[in-house]
Tab-separated table of C-alpha atoms and ligand atoms in Angstrom:
chain	number	residue	atom	x	y	z
Y	1	UNK	CA	-11.332	-30.921	2.769
Y	2	UNK	CA	-10.125	-27.524	1.541
Y	3	UNK	CA	-11.759	-24.619	3.313
Y	4	UNK	CA	-12.577	-21.347	1.564
Y	5	UNK	CA	-12.351	-17.853	3.019
Y	6	UNK	CA	-15.397	-15.917	1.820
Y	7	UNK	CA	-16.448	-12.252	1.964
Y	8	UNK	CA	-19.095	-12.173	4.684
Y	9	UNK	CA	-21.460	-10.025	2.610
Y	10	UNK	CA	-21.792	-12.915	0.099
Y	11	UNK	CA	-23.500	-14.975	2.811
Y	12	UNK	CA	-26.152	-12.346	3.430
Y	13	UNK	CA	-24.421	-10.694	6.379
Y	14	UNK	CA	-25.286	-6.994	6.465
Y	15	UNK	CA	-21.721	-5.756	6.770
Y	16	UNK	CA	-21.380	-3.496	3.736
Y	17	UNK	CA	-20.628	0.197	4.111
Y	18	UNK	CA	-24.289	0.961	3.374
Y	19	UNK	CA	-25.566	-1.529	5.944
Y	20	UNK	CA	-26.653	-4.061	3.336
Y	21	UNK	CA	-25.395	-7.453	2.257
Y	22	UNK	CA	-24.327	-8.634	-1.187
Y	23	UNK	CA	-25.787	-12.122	-1.083
Y	24	UNK	CA	-24.357	-14.413	-3.727
Y	25	UNK	CA	-27.001	-16.889	-4.775
Y	26	UNK	CA	-25.324	-19.960	-6.176
Y	27	UNK	CA	-25.820	-23.663	-5.686
Y	28	UNK	CA	-22.055	-23.867	-5.132
Y	29	UNK	CA	-22.272	-21.570	-2.104
Y	30	UNK	CA	-25.092	-23.694	-0.724
Y	31	UNK	CA	-23.107	-26.884	-1.257
Y	32	UNK	CA	-19.916	-25.481	0.281
Y	33	UNK	CA	-21.915	-24.280	3.271
Y	34	UNK	CA	-23.387	-27.745	3.722
Y	35	UNK	CA	-19.900	-29.212	3.492
Y	36	UNK	CA	-18.650	-26.853	6.203
Y	37	UNK	CA	-16.000	-25.407	3.906
Y	38	UNK	CA	-16.785	-21.714	4.316
Y	39	UNK	CA	-15.037	-19.399	6.750
Y	40	UNK	CA	-16.464	-15.886	6.464
Y	41	UNK	CA	-15.165	-12.510	7.447
Y	42	UNK	CA	-15.603	-8.864	6.564
Y	43	UNK	CA	-12.119	-7.332	6.674
Y	44	UNK	CA	-13.457	-3.810	7.171
Y	45	UNK	CA	-15.562	-4.758	10.179
Y	46	UNK	CA	-12.723	-6.908	11.571
Y	47	UNK	CA	-10.496	-3.872	11.118
Y	48	UNK	CA	-12.717	-1.897	13.455
Y	49	UNK	CA	-14.960	0.058	11.083
Y	50	UNK	CA	-18.638	0.522	11.823
Y	51	UNK	CA	-21.772	-0.585	9.959
Y	52	UNK	CA	-22.842	1.542	8.219
Y	53	UNK	CA	-19.736	3.542	7.354
Y	54	UNK	CA	-18.651	6.022	4.737
Y	55	UNK	CA	-17.508	4.544	1.433
Y	56	UNK	CA	-13.736	4.415	1.080
Y	57	UNK	CA	-11.412	4.069	-1.905
Y	58	UNK	CA	-7.689	3.462	-2.355
Y	59	UNK	CA	-5.810	6.551	-3.526
Y	60	UNK	CA	-3.715	5.649	-6.536
Y	61	UNK	CA	-0.711	7.846	-5.813
Y	62	UNK	CA	-0.333	7.477	-2.068
Y	63	UNK	CA	-1.881	4.043	-1.542
Y	64	UNK	CA	-3.824	5.477	1.382
Y	65	UNK	CA	-7.436	4.457	1.914
Y	66	UNK	CA	-9.616	7.540	2.335
Y	67	UNK	CA	-13.333	7.914	2.888
Y	68	UNK	CA	-15.429	10.200	0.737
Y	69	UNK	CA	-14.915	12.920	3.384
Y	70	UNK	CA	-11.133	12.437	3.444
Y	71	UNK	CA	-10.911	10.450	6.648
Y	72	UNK	CA	-7.849	8.201	6.583
Y	73	UNK	CA	-8.892	4.598	7.270
Y	74	UNK	CA	-5.733	2.957	5.937
Y	75	UNK	CA	-4.819	1.533	9.313
Y	76	UNK	CA	-8.221	-0.140	9.757
Y	77	UNK	CA	-8.028	-1.633	6.263
Y	78	UNK	CA	-4.602	-3.145	6.948
Y	79	UNK	CA	-5.727	-4.395	10.335
Y	80	UNK	CA	-8.647	-6.187	8.660
Y	81	UNK	CA	-6.356	-7.638	6.008
Y	82	UNK	CA	-4.036	-8.997	8.686
Y	83	UNK	CA	-6.995	-10.528	10.503
Y	84	UNK	CA	-8.054	-12.231	7.264
Y	85	UNK	CA	-4.560	-13.623	6.803
Y	86	UNK	CA	-4.475	-14.825	10.414
Y	87	UNK	CA	-7.772	-16.637	9.867
Y	88	UNK	CA	-6.393	-18.329	6.748
Y	89	UNK	CA	-3.292	-19.412	8.637
Y	90	UNK	CA	-5.353	-20.682	11.565
Y	91	UNK	CA	-7.570	-22.854	9.351
Y	92	UNK	CA	-4.928	-23.676	6.747
Y	93	UNK	CA	-6.972	-21.945	4.039
Y	94	UNK	CA	-5.471	-21.727	0.550
Y	95	UNK	CA	-8.452	-20.340	-1.397
Y	96	UNK	CA	-10.605	-17.239	-1.029
Y	97	UNK	CA	-13.790	-16.052	-2.727
Y	98	UNK	CA	-13.892	-12.284	-2.416
Y	99	UNK	CA	-16.250	-9.534	-3.590
Y	100	UNK	CA	-15.006	-7.848	-6.735
Y	101	UNK	CA	-14.204	-4.107	-6.794
Y	102	UNK	CA	-14.230	-3.622	-3.013
Y	103	UNK	CA	-11.240	-1.658	-1.659
Y	104	UNK	CA	-10.664	-4.620	0.684
Y	105	UNK	CA	-11.900	-7.661	-1.226
Y	106	UNK	CA	-11.528	-6.700	-4.909
Y	107	UNK	CA	-9.245	-9.063	-6.759
Y	108	UNK	CA	-9.050	-7.767	-10.344
Y	109	UNK	CA	-10.681	-4.338	-10.139
Y	110	UNK	CA	-11.162	-1.529	-7.635
Y	111	UNK	CA	-12.524	2.018	-7.741
Y	112	UNK	CA	-9.945	4.611	-8.699
Y	113	UNK	CA	-10.024	6.783	-5.580
Y	114	UNK	CA	-12.017	9.655	-7.072
Y	115	UNK	CA	-15.486	8.535	-5.868
Y	116	UNK	CA	-16.800	8.875	-9.406
Y	117	UNK	CA	-17.756	5.197	-9.827
Y	118	UNK	CA	-14.699	4.727	-12.032
Y	119	UNK	CA	-13.135	1.265	-11.931
Y	120	UNK	CA	-9.542	0.416	-12.721
Y	121	UNK	CA	-7.476	-2.763	-12.638
Y	122	UNK	CA	-6.201	-3.482	-9.171
Y	123	UNK	CA	-6.612	-5.370	-5.920
Y	124	UNK	CA	-8.147	-4.525	-2.593
Y	125	UNK	CA	-5.935	-4.382	0.496
Y	126	UNK	CA	-6.989	-7.787	1.829
Y	127	UNK	CA	-6.848	-9.619	-1.493
Y	128	UNK	CA	-3.357	-8.265	-2.150
Y	129	UNK	CA	-2.089	-9.425	1.249
Y	130	UNK	CA	-3.652	-12.864	0.864
Y	131	UNK	CA	-2.074	-13.318	-2.556
Y	132	UNK	CA	1.288	-12.172	-1.251
Y	133	UNK	CA	1.028	-15.033	1.209
Y	134	UNK	CA	0.203	-17.698	-1.348
Y	135	UNK	CA	-3.578	-17.749	-1.035
Y	136	UNK	CA	-5.447	-17.924	-4.336
Y	137	UNK	CA	-8.147	-15.266	-4.524
Y	138	UNK	CA	-11.187	-15.623	-6.787
Y	139	UNK	CA	-13.974	-13.118	-7.414
Y	140	UNK	CA	-17.652	-14.014	-7.699
Y	141	UNK	CA	-17.196	-14.004	-11.489
Y	142	UNK	CA	-14.657	-16.811	-11.089
Y	143	UNK	CA	-16.692	-19.033	-8.783
Y	144	UNK	CA	-16.867	-21.804	-11.391
Y	145	UNK	CA	-13.088	-21.769	-11.780
Y	146	UNK	CA	-12.738	-22.134	-8.015
Y	147	UNK	CA	-15.176	-25.054	-8.011
Y	148	UNK	CA	-13.230	-26.726	-10.831
Y	149	UNK	CA	-9.977	-26.344	-8.945
Y	150	UNK	CA	-11.469	-27.831	-5.788
Y	151	UNK	CA	-12.897	-30.740	-7.791
Y	152	UNK	CA	-9.514	-31.439	-9.335
Y	153	UNK	CA	-7.865	-31.354	-5.916
Y	154	UNK	CA	-10.379	-33.736	-4.392
Y	155	UNK	CA	-9.957	-36.222	-7.240
Y	156	UNK	CA	-6.186	-36.363	-6.763
Y	157	UNK	CA	-4.985	-39.589	-5.155
H	201	SF4	FE1	-18.112	-7.464	1.782
H	201	SF4	FE2	-15.450	-7.329	1.800
H	201	SF4	FE3	-16.900	-5.091	1.757
H	201	SF4	FE4	-16.846	-6.561	3.960
H	201	SF4	S1	-15.127	-5.507	3.042
H	201	SF4	S2	-18.670	-5.671	2.990
H	201	SF4	S3	-16.748	-8.607	3.118
H	201	SF4	S4	-16.810	-6.656	0.145
């Protein structure tokens, strides 16, 4: 059975920068949990950042990840991304369900680095690394597409 890497905050874990979760209520999540498919991680916490922590955004020109007070947390973000990849390799995971717009987990949009709540097209550090290594990353808006893909895979002879 295909396992799925999932952003830990979707499962109600209070790992967000503000100390909260981002629980995703969906019957699919419940079913996948029951099936033992889900492997969760928060790349930022795995990278060594605290809960709570200052919000951080990717700087468009430099690619650095800076907090709202200009602290450089690029290294921690890449460490977390590498941990996520290692987890996927350990469990042979080919699919990920990641929180949209996060500087780690975003898969089609991120904030633009100006801390003005402005979104642009782009990927978070972890999602980009996973994709580079052949893992398909879906956002919460694409959960039905992920379910369809898994269904198709399981019906293959
Ligand atoms: Fe959730 Fe990802 Fe942010 Fe961690 S880094 S709180 S898993 S969106």
